[in-house]
Tab-separated table of C-alpha atoms in Angstrom:
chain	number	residue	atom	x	y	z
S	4	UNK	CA	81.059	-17.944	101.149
S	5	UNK	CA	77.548	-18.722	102.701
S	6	UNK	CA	78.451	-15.538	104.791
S	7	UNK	CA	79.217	-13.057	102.222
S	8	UNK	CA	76.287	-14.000	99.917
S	9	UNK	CA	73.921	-13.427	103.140
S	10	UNK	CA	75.668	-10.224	103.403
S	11	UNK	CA	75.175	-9.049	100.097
S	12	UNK	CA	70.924	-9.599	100.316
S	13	UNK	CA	70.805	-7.684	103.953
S	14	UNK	CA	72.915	-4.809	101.790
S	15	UNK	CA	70.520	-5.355	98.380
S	16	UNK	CA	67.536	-4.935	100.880
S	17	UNK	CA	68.944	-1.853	102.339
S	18	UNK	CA	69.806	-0.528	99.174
S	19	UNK	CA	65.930	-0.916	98.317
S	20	UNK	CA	64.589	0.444	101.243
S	21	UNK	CA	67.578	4.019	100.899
S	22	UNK	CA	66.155	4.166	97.282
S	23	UNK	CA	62.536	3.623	97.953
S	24	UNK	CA	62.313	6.542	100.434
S	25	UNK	CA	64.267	8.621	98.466
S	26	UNK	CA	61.878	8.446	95.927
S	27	UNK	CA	58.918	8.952	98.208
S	28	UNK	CA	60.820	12.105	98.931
S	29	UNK	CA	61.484	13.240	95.798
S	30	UNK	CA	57.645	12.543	94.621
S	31	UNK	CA	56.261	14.108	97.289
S	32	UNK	CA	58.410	17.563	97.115
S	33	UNK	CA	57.905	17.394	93.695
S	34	UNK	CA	54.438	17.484	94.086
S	35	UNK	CA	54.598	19.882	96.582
S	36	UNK	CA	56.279	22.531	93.727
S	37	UNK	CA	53.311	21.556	91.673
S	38	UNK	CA	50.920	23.920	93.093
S	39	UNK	CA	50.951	27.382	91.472
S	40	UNK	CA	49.242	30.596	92.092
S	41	UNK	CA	50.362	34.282	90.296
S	42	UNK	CA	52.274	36.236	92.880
S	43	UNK	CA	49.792	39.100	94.759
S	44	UNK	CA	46.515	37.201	93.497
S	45	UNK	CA	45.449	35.335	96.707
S	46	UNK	CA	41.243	35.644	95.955
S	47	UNK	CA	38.768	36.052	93.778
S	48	UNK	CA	38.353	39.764	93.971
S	49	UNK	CA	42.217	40.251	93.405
S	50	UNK	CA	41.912	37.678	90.733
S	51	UNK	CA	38.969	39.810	89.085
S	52	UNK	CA	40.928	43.436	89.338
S	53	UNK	CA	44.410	41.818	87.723
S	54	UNK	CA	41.667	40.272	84.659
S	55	UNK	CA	39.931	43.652	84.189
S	56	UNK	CA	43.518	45.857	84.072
S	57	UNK	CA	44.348	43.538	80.951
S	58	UNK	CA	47.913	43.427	81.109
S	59	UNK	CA	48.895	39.713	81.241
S	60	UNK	CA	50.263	37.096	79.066
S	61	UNK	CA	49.051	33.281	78.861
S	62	UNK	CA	51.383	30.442	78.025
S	63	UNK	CA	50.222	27.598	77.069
S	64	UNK	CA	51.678	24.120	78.167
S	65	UNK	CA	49.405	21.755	76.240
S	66	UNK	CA	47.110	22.108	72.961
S	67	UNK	CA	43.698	19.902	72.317
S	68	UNK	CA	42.677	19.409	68.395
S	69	UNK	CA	39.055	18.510	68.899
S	70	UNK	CA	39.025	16.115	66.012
S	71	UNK	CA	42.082	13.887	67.288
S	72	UNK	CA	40.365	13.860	70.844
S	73	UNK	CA	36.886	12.348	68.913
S	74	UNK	CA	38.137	10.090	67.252
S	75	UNK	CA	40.659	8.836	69.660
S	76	UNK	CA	37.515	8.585	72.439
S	77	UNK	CA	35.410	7.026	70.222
S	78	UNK	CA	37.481	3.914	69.747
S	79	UNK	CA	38.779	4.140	73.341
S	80	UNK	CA	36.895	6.654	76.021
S	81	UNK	CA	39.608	5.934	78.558
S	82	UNK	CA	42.030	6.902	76.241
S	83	UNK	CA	43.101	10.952	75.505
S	84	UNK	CA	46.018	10.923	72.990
S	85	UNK	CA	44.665	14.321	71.715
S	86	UNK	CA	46.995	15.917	73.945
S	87	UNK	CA	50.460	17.719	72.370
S	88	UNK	CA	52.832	19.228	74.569
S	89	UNK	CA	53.684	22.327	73.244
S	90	UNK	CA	56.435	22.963	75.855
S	91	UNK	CA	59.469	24.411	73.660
S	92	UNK	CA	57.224	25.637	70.965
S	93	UNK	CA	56.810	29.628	71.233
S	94	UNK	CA	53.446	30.357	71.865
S	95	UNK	CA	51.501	33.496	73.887
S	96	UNK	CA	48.378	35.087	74.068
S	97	UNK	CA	48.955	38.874	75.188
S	98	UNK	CA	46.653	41.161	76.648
S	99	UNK	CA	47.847	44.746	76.723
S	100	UNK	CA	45.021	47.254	77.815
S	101	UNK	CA	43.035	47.272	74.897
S	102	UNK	CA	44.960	44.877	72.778
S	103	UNK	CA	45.436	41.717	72.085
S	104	UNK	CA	48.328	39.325	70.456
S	105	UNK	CA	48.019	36.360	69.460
S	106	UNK	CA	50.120	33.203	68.263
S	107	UNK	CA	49.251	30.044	68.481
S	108	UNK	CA	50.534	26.790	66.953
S	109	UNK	CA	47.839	25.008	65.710
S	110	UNK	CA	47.510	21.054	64.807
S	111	UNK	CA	44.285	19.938	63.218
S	112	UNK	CA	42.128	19.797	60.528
S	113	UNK	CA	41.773	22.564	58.052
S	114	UNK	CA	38.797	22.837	56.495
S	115	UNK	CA	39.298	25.101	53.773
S	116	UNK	CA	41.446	28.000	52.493
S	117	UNK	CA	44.832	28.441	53.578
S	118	UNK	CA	47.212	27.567	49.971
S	119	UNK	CA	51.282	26.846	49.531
S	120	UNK	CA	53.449	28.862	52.186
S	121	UNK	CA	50.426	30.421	54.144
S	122	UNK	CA	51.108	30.122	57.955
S	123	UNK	CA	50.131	27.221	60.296
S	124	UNK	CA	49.690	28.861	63.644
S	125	UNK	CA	46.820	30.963	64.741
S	126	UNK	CA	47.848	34.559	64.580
S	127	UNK	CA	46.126	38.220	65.793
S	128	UNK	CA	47.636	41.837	66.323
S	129	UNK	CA	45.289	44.203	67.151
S	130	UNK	CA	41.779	45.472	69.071
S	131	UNK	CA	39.340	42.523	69.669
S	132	UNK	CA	35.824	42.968	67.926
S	133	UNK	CA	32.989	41.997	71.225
S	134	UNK	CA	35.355	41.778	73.785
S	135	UNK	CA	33.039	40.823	76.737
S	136	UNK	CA	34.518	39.817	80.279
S	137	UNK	CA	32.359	37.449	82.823
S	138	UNK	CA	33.142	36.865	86.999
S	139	UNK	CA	32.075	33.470	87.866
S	140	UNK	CA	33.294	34.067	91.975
S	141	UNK	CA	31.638	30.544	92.895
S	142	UNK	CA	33.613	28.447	90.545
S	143	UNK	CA	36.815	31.074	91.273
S	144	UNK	CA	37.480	31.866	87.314
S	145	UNK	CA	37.568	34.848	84.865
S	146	UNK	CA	36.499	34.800	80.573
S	147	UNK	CA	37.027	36.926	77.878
S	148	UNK	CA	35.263	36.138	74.504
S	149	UNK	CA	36.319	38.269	71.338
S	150	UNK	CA	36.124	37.990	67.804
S	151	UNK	CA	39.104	37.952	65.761
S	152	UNK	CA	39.364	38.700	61.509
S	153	UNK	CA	42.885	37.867	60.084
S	154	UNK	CA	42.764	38.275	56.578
S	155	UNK	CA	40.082	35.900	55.143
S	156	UNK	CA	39.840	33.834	58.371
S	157	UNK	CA	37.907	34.241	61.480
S	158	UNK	CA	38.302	33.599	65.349
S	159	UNK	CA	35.981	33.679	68.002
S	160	UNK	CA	38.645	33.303	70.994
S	161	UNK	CA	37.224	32.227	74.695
S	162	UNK	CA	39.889	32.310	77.318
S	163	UNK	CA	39.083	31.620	81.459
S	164	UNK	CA	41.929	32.591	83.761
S	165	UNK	CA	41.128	30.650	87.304
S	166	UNK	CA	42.325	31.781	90.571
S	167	UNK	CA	45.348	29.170	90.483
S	168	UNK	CA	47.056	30.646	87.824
S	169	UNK	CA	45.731	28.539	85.043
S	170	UNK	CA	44.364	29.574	81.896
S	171	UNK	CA	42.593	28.019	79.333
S	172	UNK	CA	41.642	29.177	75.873
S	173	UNK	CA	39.454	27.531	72.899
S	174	UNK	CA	39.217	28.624	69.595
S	175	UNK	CA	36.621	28.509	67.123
S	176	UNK	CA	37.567	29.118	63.400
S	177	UNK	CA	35.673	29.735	60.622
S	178	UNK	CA	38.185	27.527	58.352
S	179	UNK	CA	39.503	25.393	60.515
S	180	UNK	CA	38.484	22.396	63.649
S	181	UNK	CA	38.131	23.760	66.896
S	182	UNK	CA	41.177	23.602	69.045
S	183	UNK	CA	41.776	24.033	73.163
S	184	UNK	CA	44.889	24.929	74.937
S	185	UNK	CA	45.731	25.399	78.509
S	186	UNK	CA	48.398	27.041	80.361
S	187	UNK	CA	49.635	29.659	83.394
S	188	UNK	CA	49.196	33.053	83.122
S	189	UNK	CA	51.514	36.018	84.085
S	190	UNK	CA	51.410	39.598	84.284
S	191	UNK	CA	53.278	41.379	81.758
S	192	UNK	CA	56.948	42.191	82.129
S	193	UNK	CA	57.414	45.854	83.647
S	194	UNK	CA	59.270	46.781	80.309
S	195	UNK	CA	58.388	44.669	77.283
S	196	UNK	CA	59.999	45.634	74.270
S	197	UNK	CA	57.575	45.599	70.931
């Protein structure tokens, strides 16, 4: 009896030691996928021609309402719980030579306008008012800023694609709180149907 119950703590101990490295393993290739980068942007300069062809799409991963981040830092600042995952919720930002779609889901604070059955998300179709692009090759990132109107509401959009594939967009409204969202970016689809 003493033998078998000796037996079964070497094999526990085993066990823990087969299932302790295979999670090391599994962390550390999983990890390993982490890292992204589009496909045939390798530099800045590469980075900077795909930006200034505007034909790419952003999806974002993860919003930011600025008023749930303040508050939430104010009573904890090692706490961010401002953070939504908008992974299954459609959302894009499409650039497509000279314009621009946009749809957005948007969780905050409205500040005014906006009555019964008027959308939630943050929505543009059409040609950008101020559309200005900057190069920042030292910190390795692109930006667009534009200017939005949809009907009595408007945007002023800044989005920075960096040279890992990332994106990240804020949004000022002029009837709602600020909002943030980051992402990956893509280049459009050969054949995308309107």
């Amino acid at each position: 009896m003493k033998k078998d119950n000796q037996q079964y703590k070497v094999n526990l101990v085993l066990y823990r030691r087969y299932f302790l490295v295979l999670l090391i393993a599994v962390a550390l290739f999983g990890c390993g996928a982490a890292n992204y980068t589009v496909k045939d942007i390798h530099n800045f300069e590469e980075l900077s021609q795909f930006a200034q062809q505007k034909e790419f799409e952003i999806e974002n991963q993860w919003a930011n309402p600025l008023r749930a981040n303040t508050v939430t830092f104010i009573s904890n600042p090692n706490f961010n719980s401002g953070n939504i995952n908008l992974i299954g919720n459609p959302n894009y930002i499409k650039f497509k030579g000279d314009s621009v779609d946009v749809f957005l889901p948007y969780f905050g604070v409205r500040q005014m306008g906006g009555g019964y059955n008027d959308r939630g998300a943050i929505k543009f179709k059409g040609i950008p008012e101020e559309l200005s692009f900057t190069e920042n090759k030292d910190k390795d990132y692109v930006r667009y800023e534009f200017s939005a109107n949809d009907d009595s509401e408007n945007y002023q959009f800044f989005i920075t694609l960096y040279l890992n594939g990332n994106a990240s967009t804020s949004v000022n409204s002029s009837q709602r709180d600020n909002i943030s969202y980051t992402g990956k970016f893509e280049p459009l689809p050969e054949k995308e149907d309107e």
